């Protein structure tokens, strides 16, 4: 007998196009959200734990004009049951046995648990008070204006940055990026989200902090947008504080920390990687899983050799935006791939060679040894993940080529 998981929570999803709903389920490793078309909601309640598959089939055929039973049956056994949304009551099951969605990161480690995130976010959520937010943003604009004005006349040069200053700069930047994640969690906490974690991981070729905000999918689009920008808002606050400290103490480590944080802020607006810019674009346009949807739309266009903006899910205007996003994303991936290859061949070996030479020379302070050692380790780690990224790009490109060769052969 099959039973729709009683622990699953259903709610409507706010997005562009046809109505859909979310199923939220705690799988033991955090809450997972699955977005499904609205017509499936009524059908899921057919799985009451009492009816057998034949009875469910008759009910399905009576109320649904959707895909034939074989396709729906495949959906049951290849998606709903493995994900734990439907339980086979004839078998024992546990949360640990439920399949979980693969993370976009190659490696990830939790740093702050749900309890810790909720405790801190509770006290930081006041930053989203409209009056306080306006004052802090005004202060951030003023401080950034001062920084840009002083940039040209700055006497700081990276050649004269000591190892101690470099370590301090990296620590300050890491603290700022960590604080960034509490901006997301504090905004989500304000809107009653409580299942959040913060950690560190490796995404594409970058070491990143992340916040698990799966529960925020239940929010309306305008609230999700506030959660999306919350991290950058907190980063602006943190950077603003460093600018005023730099003004008071004229410290080179503070100056370079501010520069790196501003670069990170701009990079985070990138809509082509799963960073803040991507989630902002996705929620603003109203298309969940923007990358997957845009990729599928572009593939359909290339397969059919026909440009058609009429889709059952999206308006013509939104479909055009998604298609343009797909083309821009493809161009960006090729450009980024070129930059990675160039970096591998032109920068990595000289840096490793110089670090080895400097360490071999001896007579260094402990801070110098730490800097050169970790710089070398960083380059080696970069090589490993860069190669993995290039392999993934080649694999996807080859799969795409096979797909179109197969189609052309079929036509002949």
Phi, psi and omega in degrees: 000143182248138184229130173293126187306118182292344179276351181284137179249132182252140175205153178290150181249131183269106180203170180291150173090204183296152182295144175217174180221160179253141168248120178255130182219128176279112185262011180095341178240028183114166181278129177253140180245135179235127180263128184226154177295149189298331183292341180282341187299313180294325182291328181297329181284354173292337181274084186260003180083357181246326183275141175276178186295325179295318179295320179295323180297317180296318179295320180299313181294333182283326187252350187242136172252017184273195186312151182299164188303321183300320179291320179292322178297321177296321178297322180297309189273343180253350179230298188298314181289312178301328180278351179084009180284330173239133184253133173274103186292349178278351179237149176282140180222158177220161181300326182294341181270357182279134179292141179245152181293133180293133181290154176288345181267146180286323177223145176208145180223130179285133178253321182231127182284175179303317182299313180295318180296315180296320181298313180289316183297327179302319183273343180266347185295344179294342177298343181265008169296131186307318182292312180296319180299316180297317180295317182292322178293323177296318178296321180295318179296317180296316182292320178293325176297316177298318180298314181295323179294320183280351185297317183292322184270004183294137180267359183283134173228145186294338180296331183261012178279118182286166179298321178298317178294323180295317178297318179296318179299314180297319179295319180293320178294316179299319179296321179294320179288328175293317178297326176308315183294329177290340173295317177295311184293325180292321176295317179295322179297322179301330181257028171074019173277135184230350182259075184231145176225155177236137182208190178230147181201180179245117182241121183058262179234023186232145169273124187225151165272152179216157173237128177280107184242033183305325184293340182291348177297338181285347184279161174291160186300318182295326177286324176297324178297322177294321176296320181299316184271352183302322181295315180291327175298313178294323179295322176297319178299312181297314181296323178299318178297320179294323180297316179292325176294320179296324178297323182282320189250350177050052186259133183292324179297319178295319182298316181286331175297316179298316180298315180294321179294323177292322176296317178298323179298313180294319180296327181292342177281354179302118182273001186262339169258162182281066176246188184303320180301323180293314182290325176297313179298317182298314181285328179292316179289328181091027180240109177290148183054052186306317182297314181296318180295316181293322179296316181294322179295318179295320178297318178297322178295314181291323181295314186273351182054033183215132180269113183226116182267000180275105178237150181292339185264329189238151173288164181300317181297314181294320179299321178295317178298317181295320179295317177298322177298318180299315180295317179295320180296318179298315179298320180295317181299317179294320178296316180295321177299317177300316180297322179295314180298316179298318179296320180297318186273333187255334188248321190297307183299312178303320180293315179297318180296316180294317179298317179297318180296317181294319178293322181292331182296329175078187180058041180252155173284164181301321180297323178294317180298319179298315182297311182292322179294311181290330175297319179293316178298321179298318180296319180294318178296319178301317180300316182299309184285330176295318178296321178296318178298315180296321177298318180296318179297315179297320181296315180293322179295318179294320179296321179295320179297317179298322181299315183282328175296321179296319181294317180297320179296321179297321179296320180294000000 
